[in-house]
Amino acid sequence: MADLRDLDVPVVAAPMAGGPTTPELVIAASMAGGLGQLAAGYLTPERLASDIAAVRDGGTDTFGVNIFVPEAEPVNRDAVARYRDRLLDYAASLGVELPAIEELGDDDDRFDAKIALMCDERIPFVSFAFGCPSADTVGELRRHGCNVGVTVTTEDDASRAAEAGADWLCVQGPDAGGHRSVFDRRTDPPTQPLDDLVRAVIARVDLPLVAAGGVSTRDRAGEVRSLGPVAVQVGTVLLRTHEAGTKPAHADALADPARTETVVTRAFSGRPARALRNRFTDEFSDAAVAEYPAVNKLTGGIRRAAATDPDGINLWAGSGFRDAAVESAADTIRRLG
């Protein structure tokens, strides 16, 4: 079984769903001595299988795949309907017809099929976000040679993941860009600083840790690793790299001097996520409801129609977004190692 402690460069590339993580980015990160991870979220199993093949064809078998754990609580369609009403005028201004409420129900993102694919392909590292997989799921993956990780935001969640049989944990602090991996989407994301969270998790569980959230410089990466994690995980600093599939409007916004603030919002997906502040977050964050994945599907057409407008899309960004550079992902990984 693969082991994170064997990485030549103790840096993990975050799995960024929705486009930014490409097979090319995963290959570059892993070939640089770190670990790249494909983002299975929102992909069909067939598309995910194609991406896995592309990574292996690119010359590496040291990589991971990240999977979203299905929601434990069903979608509240009444709450989604209220948010849909709030979005109607904005959607109409873009020529977008919002999905009917009947279309906005629960969705497990083809979880079982993706687990079967991980086992069939014997993926070296399989990580999870948005919850903790069952002990049976973890056990099945491990029987097929997969090293299993779970993304946690609290020490209690770390204990739960350890009890389920996880081999390692990604400990995610409040400065992380994109979605916070809270197990319960309706809870407010924790604000405990990353360093304190790492110490608390180390005191609670005896597993290798990867620390994530706002790590964007070599000095900061070294500080965090000195606390005990075997590696750091970075995402935002990779968004402007040559291999990333980031929308140009998003990549440009990260370097826009007029954009100086990030906010945590549910406006785009229904789950809390850190993004650059823009018109959409200003207008809809207060009205947004904690109903992932329904809200994510609800706003999908809006985000596609506004793809070139940085004020209408989800500009996921961690606190270190100014350190994102236009360079090879391999250079970024090595720079932080």
CSV table of C-alpha atoms in Angstrom, one decimal:
chain,number,residue,atom,x,y,z
A,1,MET,CA,0.0,0.0,0.0
A,2,ALA,CA,1.2,3.5,-0.9
A,3,ASP,CA,2.2,5.8,2.0
A,4,LEU,CA,2.2,9.6,2.2
A,5,ARG,CA,5.4,9.5,4.2
A,6,ASP,CA,7.2,8.2,1.1
A,7,LEU,CA,6.7,11.4,-0.9
A,8,ASP,CA,9.9,13.0,-2.1
A,9,VAL,CA,8.2,16.4,-1.7
A,10,PRO,CA,5.7,16.7,1.2
A,11,VAL,CA,3.1,18.6,-0.7
A,12,VAL,CA,-0.3,17.4,-1.9
A,13,ALA,CA,-2.3,19.1,-4.6
A,14,ALA,CA,-5.8,19.6,-3.5
A,15,PRO,CA,-8.6,17.9,-5.5
A,16,MET,CA,-10.5,20.9,-6.9
A,17,ALA,CA,-13.8,19.8,-8.4
A,18,GLY,CA,-15.6,21.6,-11.2
A,19,GLY,CA,-12.7,22.1,-13.6
A,20,PRO,CA,-9.5,23.4,-11.9
A,21,THR,CA,-8.0,20.0,-11.3
A,22,THR,CA,-7.1,18.3,-14.6
A,23,PRO,CA,-5.2,15.1,-15.3
A,24,GLU,CA,-2.3,17.3,-16.4
A,25,LEU,CA,-2.2,19.1,-13.0
A,26,VAL,CA,-2.3,15.7,-11.2
A,27,ILE,CA,0.6,14.4,-13.4
A,28,ALA,CA,2.7,17.6,-12.8
A,29,ALA,CA,2.2,17.5,-9.0
A,30,SER,CA,3.1,13.8,-8.8
A,31,MET,CA,6.0,14.0,-11.2
A,32,ALA,CA,7.4,16.8,-9.1
A,33,GLY,CA,7.6,14.5,-6.2
A,34,GLY,CA,4.4,15.5,-4.5
A,35,LEU,CA,0.9,13.9,-4.8
A,36,GLY,CA,-1.8,15.0,-7.3
A,37,GLN,CA,-5.4,14.1,-6.7
A,38,LEU,CA,-8.2,13.9,-9.2
A,39,ALA,CA,-11.5,15.4,-8.1
A,40,ALA,CA,-14.3,12.9,-8.6
A,41,GLY,CA,-17.0,15.3,-7.5
A,42,TYR,CA,-19.6,16.1,-10.2
A,43,LEU,CA,-18.0,13.6,-12.7
A,44,THR,CA,-19.7,10.6,-14.1
A,45,PRO,CA,-17.9,7.3,-13.4
A,46,GLU,CA,-17.1,7.1,-17.1
A,47,ARG,CA,-15.4,10.5,-17.2
A,48,LEU,CA,-13.5,9.7,-14.0
A,49,ALA,CA,-12.3,6.4,-15.5
A,50,SER,CA,-11.0,8.4,-18.5
A,51,ASP,CA,-9.2,10.9,-16.3
A,52,ILE,CA,-7.6,8.0,-14.3
A,53,ALA,CA,-6.4,6.5,-17.6
A,54,ALA,CA,-5.0,9.9,-18.7
A,55,VAL,CA,-3.0,10.2,-15.5
A,56,ARG,CA,-1.5,6.8,-15.8
A,57,ASP,CA,-0.8,7.4,-19.5
A,58,GLY,CA,1.0,10.5,-18.4
A,59,GLY,CA,3.6,8.4,-16.6
A,60,THR,CA,2.7,8.2,-13.0
A,61,ASP,CA,0.9,5.7,-10.7
A,62,THR,CA,1.4,7.8,-7.6
A,63,PHE,CA,-1.8,9.8,-7.4
A,64,GLY,CA,-5.1,10.0,-5.6
A,65,VAL,CA,-8.8,10.4,-6.2
A,66,ASN,CA,-11.2,12.4,-4.0
A,67,ILE,CA,-14.8,11.5,-3.6
A,68,PHE,CA,-17.7,13.3,-2.0
A,69,VAL,CA,-19.6,11.4,0.7
A,70,PRO,CA,-23.4,11.6,0.1
A,71,GLU,CA,-25.4,13.8,2.3
A,72,ALA,CA,-26.8,12.3,5.5
A,73,GLU,CA,-29.8,14.5,5.6
A,74,PRO,CA,-32.3,14.9,2.8
A,75,VAL,CA,-32.8,18.1,0.9
A,76,ASN,CA,-35.4,20.5,2.3
A,77,ARG,CA,-37.2,21.5,-0.9
A,78,ASP,CA,-39.3,24.3,0.8
A,79,ALA,CA,-36.0,26.0,1.7
A,80,VAL,CA,-34.7,25.5,-1.8
A,81,ALA,CA,-37.9,26.9,-3.3
A,82,ARG,CA,-37.5,30.1,-1.2
A,83,TYR,CA,-33.9,30.6,-2.5
A,84,ARG,CA,-35.0,29.8,-6.0
A,85,ASP,CA,-37.5,32.7,-5.8
A,86,ARG,CA,-34.8,35.0,-4.6
A,87,LEU,CA,-32.6,34.1,-7.7
A,88,LEU,CA,-35.3,34.4,-10.3
A,89,ASP,CA,-34.7,38.0,-11.4
A,90,TYR,CA,-31.0,37.6,-11.5
A,91,ALA,CA,-31.3,34.4,-13.6
A,92,ALA,CA,-33.7,36.1,-16.0
A,93,SER,CA,-31.2,39.0,-16.5
A,94,LEU,CA,-28.8,36.3,-17.8
A,95,GLY,CA,-31.4,34.6,-19.9
A,96,VAL,CA,-31.3,31.5,-17.6
A,97,GLU,CA,-34.3,29.4,-16.7
A,98,LEU,CA,-33.9,27.9,-13.3
A,99,PRO,CA,-34.6,24.2,-12.8
A,100,ALA,CA,-38.0,23.3,-11.4
A,101,ILE,CA,-38.1,22.4,-7.7
A,102,GLU,CA,-39.0,18.8,-8.7
A,103,GLU,CA,-35.6,18.5,-10.3
A,104,LEU,CA,-33.8,19.7,-7.2
A,105,GLY,CA,-33.7,16.7,-4.9
A,106,ASP,CA,-31.1,14.4,-3.4
A,107,ASP,CA,-28.1,13.1,-5.4
A,108,ASP,CA,-25.4,10.7,-4.2
A,109,ASP,CA,-23.1,11.7,-7.1
A,110,ARG,CA,-22.9,8.0,-8.1
A,111,PHE,CA,-21.0,7.2,-4.9
A,112,ASP,CA,-21.2,3.4,-5.1
A,113,ALA,CA,-20.1,3.3,-8.7
A,114,LYS,CA,-17.1,5.4,-7.9
A,115,ILE,CA,-16.1,3.2,-5.0
A,116,ALA,CA,-16.3,0.2,-7.2
A,117,LEU,CA,-14.1,2.0,-9.8
A,118,MET,CA,-11.5,2.8,-7.1
A,119,CYS,CA,-11.4,-0.9,-6.2
A,120,ASP,CA,-11.2,-2.1,-9.8
A,121,GLU,CA,-8.5,0.4,-10.6
A,122,ARG,CA,-6.7,-0.1,-7.2
A,123,ILE,CA,-6.1,3.7,-6.8
A,124,PRO,CA,-3.1,4.3,-4.5
A,125,PHE,CA,-4.8,7.1,-2.5
A,126,VAL,CA,-8.5,7.6,-2.1
A,127,SER,CA,-9.7,10.5,0.0
A,128,PHE,CA,-13.1,11.7,1.0
A,129,ALA,CA,-14.8,15.1,1.6
A,130,PHE,CA,-18.1,16.2,3.0
A,131,GLY,CA,-18.3,13.4,5.5
A,132,CYS,CA,-16.9,10.1,6.7
A,133,PRO,CA,-17.4,6.9,4.7
A,134,SER,CA,-18.6,3.8,6.5
A,135,ALA,CA,-16.2,1.4,8.0
A,136,ASP,CA,-17.4,-1.2,5.4
A,137,THR,CA,-16.5,1.2,2.6
A,138,VAL,CA,-13.1,1.9,4.0
A,139,GLY,CA,-12.4,-1.7,4.6
A,140,GLU,CA,-13.4,-2.6,1.0
A,141,LEU,CA,-11.0,0.0,-0.4
A,142,ARG,CA,-8.2,-1.1,1.8
A,143,ARG,CA,-8.7,-4.7,0.7
A,144,HIS,CA,-8.0,-3.5,-2.8
A,145,GLY,CA,-4.8,-1.7,-1.9
A,146,CYS,CA,-6.2,1.8,-1.5
A,147,ASN,CA,-4.7,4.1,1.1
A,148,VAL,CA,-7.8,5.9,2.5
A,149,GLY,CA,-7.9,9.5,3.8
A,150,VAL,CA,-10.7,11.6,5.2
A,151,THR,CA,-10.9,15.4,5.2
A,152,VAL,CA,-11.8,16.8,8.6
A,153,THR,CA,-12.4,20.2,10.2
A,154,THR,CA,-12.7,19.2,13.9
A,155,GLU,CA,-11.0,16.8,16.3
A,156,ASP,CA,-14.3,15.0,16.8
A,157,ASP,CA,-14.6,14.3,13.1
A,158,ALA,CA,-10.9,13.2,13.2
A,159,SER,CA,-11.8,10.6,15.8
A,160,ARG,CA,-14.8,9.4,13.8
A,161,ALA,CA,-12.6,9.0,10.7
A,162,ALA,CA,-10.0,7.1,12.7
A,163,GLU,CA,-12.7,4.8,14.1
A,164,ALA,CA,-13.9,4.1,10.5
A,165,GLY,CA,-10.4,2.8,9.7
A,166,ALA,CA,-8.9,5.8,7.8
A,167,ASP,CA,-5.2,5.5,7.1
A,168,TRP,CA,-4.6,9.3,7.1
A,169,LEU,CA,-6.4,12.5,7.6
A,170,CYS,CA,-6.5,15.8,5.7
A,171,VAL,CA,-6.9,18.4,8.5
A,172,GLN,CA,-8.5,21.5,6.9
A,173,GLY,CA,-8.4,24.9,8.6
A,174,PRO,CA,-10.6,27.9,8.2
A,175,ASP,CA,-8.3,29.7,5.6
A,176,ALA,CA,-8.9,27.1,3.0
A,177,GLY,CA,-10.3,28.1,-0.3
A,178,GLY,CA,-13.4,26.4,-1.8
A,179,HIS,CA,-15.6,24.1,0.2
A,180,ARG,CA,-15.1,23.4,3.9
A,181,SER,CA,-15.4,19.7,4.5
A,182,VAL,CA,-17.9,19.9,7.4
A,183,PHE,CA,-19.6,16.6,7.9
A,184,ASP,CA,-23.0,18.3,8.6
A,185,ARG,CA,-23.7,20.9,5.8
A,186,ARG,CA,-26.0,22.8,8.1
A,187,THR,CA,-23.4,23.6,10.7
A,188,ASP,CA,-21.3,26.7,10.6
A,189,PRO,CA,-17.8,25.9,9.6
A,190,PRO,CA,-15.3,25.9,12.5
A,191,THR,CA,-13.0,28.9,12.9
A,192,GLN,CA,-10.3,27.2,15.0
A,193,PRO,CA,-6.9,28.2,13.4
A,194,LEU,CA,-5.1,25.5,11.5
A,195,ASP,CA,-2.2,25.2,13.9
A,196,ASP,CA,-4.5,24.7,16.9
A,197,LEU,CA,-6.6,22.2,15.0
A,198,VAL,CA,-3.5,20.2,14.0
A,199,ARG,CA,-2.3,20.1,17.6
A,200,ALA,CA,-5.8,19.0,18.8
A,201,VAL,CA,-6.1,16.3,16.2
A,202,ILE,CA,-2.6,15.0,17.0
A,203,ALA,CA,-3.6,14.8,20.7
A,204,ARG,CA,-6.7,12.8,19.7
A,205,VAL,CA,-5.6,10.3,17.0
A,206,ASP,CA,-2.5,8.6,15.9
A,207,LEU,CA,-2.6,8.8,12.1
A,208,PRO,CA,-0.5,10.6,9.5
A,209,LEU,CA,-1.9,14.1,8.8
A,210,VAL,CA,-1.9,16.4,5.8
A,211,ALA,CA,-2.6,20.0,6.8
A,212,ALA,CA,-4.6,22.3,4.6
A,213,GLY,CA,-5.9,25.8,4.6
A,214,GLY,CA,-4.1,29.0,3.7
A,215,VAL,CA,-0.7,27.4,3.0
A,216,SER,CA,0.8,29.4,0.2
A,217,THR,CA,4.4,30.0,0.9
A,218,ARG,CA,7.5,27.9,1.6
A,219,ASP,CA,7.9,29.4,5.0
A,220,ARG,CA,4.3,28.7,6.0
A,221,ALA,CA,4.5,25.2,4.7
A,222,GLY,CA,7.5,24.5,6.8
A,223,GLU,CA,5.9,26.0,9.9
A,224,VAL,CA,2.8,23.8,9.5
A,225,ARG,CA,4.8,20.6,8.8
A,226,SER,CA,7.0,21.3,11.9
A,227,LEU,CA,3.8,20.7,14.0
A,228,GLY,CA,3.8,17.1,12.9
A,229,PRO,CA,1.9,16.7,9.6
A,230,VAL,CA,3.7,14.6,7.0
A,231,ALA,CA,2.7,17.0,4.3
A,232,VAL,CA,0.7,20.1,3.5
A,233,GLN,CA,-2.1,20.3,1.0
A,234,VAL,CA,-2.4,23.3,-1.4
A,235,GLY,CA,-5.1,24.3,-3.8
A,236,THR,CA,-5.5,28.1,-4.3
A,237,VAL,CA,-1.8,28.6,-5.2
A,238,LEU,CA,-2.3,26.1,-8.1
A,239,LEU,CA,-5.3,27.8,-9.7
A,240,ARG,CA,-3.1,30.0,-12.0
A,241,THR,CA,-0.7,27.3,-13.0
A,242,HIS,CA,-0.4,26.3,-16.6
A,243,GLU,CA,-1.9,22.9,-16.1
A,244,ALA,CA,-5.0,24.0,-14.1
A,245,GLY,CA,-8.4,24.2,-15.8
A,246,THR,CA,-9.5,27.3,-13.9
A,247,LYS,CA,-11.8,29.6,-15.8
A,248,PRO,CA,-9.9,32.6,-17.1
A,249,ALA,CA,-12.2,35.0,-15.2
A,250,HIS,CA,-11.4,33.2,-12.0
A,251,ALA,CA,-7.7,33.1,-12.5
A,252,ASP,CA,-7.5,36.8,-13.4
A,253,ALA,CA,-9.6,37.7,-10.4
A,254,LEU,CA,-7.0,36.2,-8.1
A,255,ALA,CA,-4.5,38.8,-9.3
A,256,ASP,CA,-6.9,41.7,-9.5
A,257,PRO,CA,-5.8,44.4,-7.0
A,258,ALA,CA,-9.3,45.5,-6.6
A,259,ARG,CA,-10.3,42.1,-5.0
A,260,THR,CA,-8.9,42.1,-1.5
A,261,GLU,CA,-11.4,40.1,0.5
A,262,THR,CA,-12.6,36.5,0.8
A,263,VAL,CA,-15.9,35.4,2.4
A,264,VAL,CA,-17.4,32.2,3.4
A,265,THR,CA,-20.7,31.7,1.5
A,266,ARG,CA,-23.3,29.1,0.7
A,267,ALA,CA,-24.7,31.1,-2.2
A,268,PHE,CA,-23.3,28.9,-5.0
A,269,SER,CA,-23.7,25.4,-3.7
A,270,GLY,CA,-25.5,25.3,-0.3
A,271,ARG,CA,-22.3,24.2,1.4
A,272,PRO,CA,-20.0,26.7,3.1
A,273,ALA,CA,-17.1,27.7,0.9
A,274,ARG,CA,-14.5,30.4,0.9
A,275,ALA,CA,-14.4,32.7,-2.2
A,276,LEU,CA,-13.3,36.1,-3.3
A,277,ARG,CA,-16.1,38.5,-2.5
A,278,ASN,CA,-18.1,39.5,-5.6
A,279,ARG,CA,-21.5,40.8,-6.6
A,280,PHE,CA,-23.1,37.3,-6.3
A,281,THR,CA,-21.8,36.7,-2.8
A,282,ASP,CA,-22.9,40.2,-1.7
A,283,GLU,CA,-26.5,39.8,-3.1
A,284,PHE,CA,-27.2,36.2,-2.2
A,285,SER,CA,-25.1,35.0,0.7
A,286,ASP,CA,-27.7,36.1,3.3
A,287,ALA,CA,-30.6,34.4,1.5
A,288,ALA,CA,-28.7,31.1,0.7
A,289,VAL,CA,-29.8,27.9,2.3
A,290,ALA,CA,-27.7,24.9,3.5
A,291,GLU,CA,-29.2,22.5,0.9
A,292,TYR,CA,-26.4,20.9,-1.0
A,293,PRO,CA,-26.5,19.4,-3.6
A,294,ALA,CA,-29.8,21.1,-4.7
A,295,VAL,CA,-28.4,24.6,-4.5
A,296,ASN,CA,-25.4,23.6,-6.5
A,297,LYS,CA,-27.7,22.3,-9.3
A,298,LEU,CA,-30.0,25.4,-8.9
A,299,THR,CA,-27.2,27.8,-9.6
A,300,GLY,CA,-25.4,25.8,-12.3
A,301,GLY,CA,-27.0,27.5,-15.2
A,302,ILE,CA,-26.3,30.9,-13.7
A,303,ARG,CA,-22.6,30.1,-13.3
A,304,ARG,CA,-22.4,28.8,-16.9
A,305,ALA,CA,-24.1,31.9,-18.3
A,306,ALA,CA,-21.8,34.1,-16.2
A,307,ALA,CA,-18.6,32.2,-17.0
A,308,THR,CA,-16.7,35.2,-18.2
A,309,ASP,CA,-18.0,37.6,-15.5
A,310,PRO,CA,-16.0,37.4,-12.2
A,311,ASP,CA,-19.0,39.0,-10.4
A,312,GLY,CA,-21.3,36.1,-11.3
A,313,ILE,CA,-19.2,33.0,-10.7
A,314,ASN,CA,-17.7,31.2,-7.7
A,315,LEU,CA,-14.2,32.6,-7.3
A,316,TRP,CA,-13.0,30.0,-4.8
A,317,ALA,CA,-10.0,31.3,-3.0
A,318,GLY,CA,-8.1,30.7,0.3
A,319,SER,CA,-6.5,33.4,2.3
A,320,GLY,CA,-3.2,33.1,0.5
A,321,PHE,CA,-4.7,33.8,-3.0
A,322,ARG,CA,-2.2,36.5,-3.8
A,323,ASP,CA,0.6,33.9,-3.9
A,324,ALA,CA,-1.0,32.1,-6.8
A,325,ALA,CA,1.5,32.4,-9.6
A,326,VAL,CA,1.5,31.9,-13.4
A,327,GLU,CA,4.0,29.0,-13.6
A,328,SER,CA,4.1,25.2,-13.9
A,329,ALA,CA,2.3,23.3,-11.2
A,330,ALA,CA,5.6,21.4,-10.7
A,331,ASP,CA,7.4,24.6,-9.9
A,332,THR,CA,4.6,25.5,-7.4
A,333,ILE,CA,4.9,22.1,-5.7
A,334,ARG,CA,8.7,22.2,-5.5
A,335,ARG,CA,8.6,25.8,-4.2
A,336,LEU,CA,6.5,24.8,-1.3
A,337,GLY,CA,8.4,21.6,-0.5
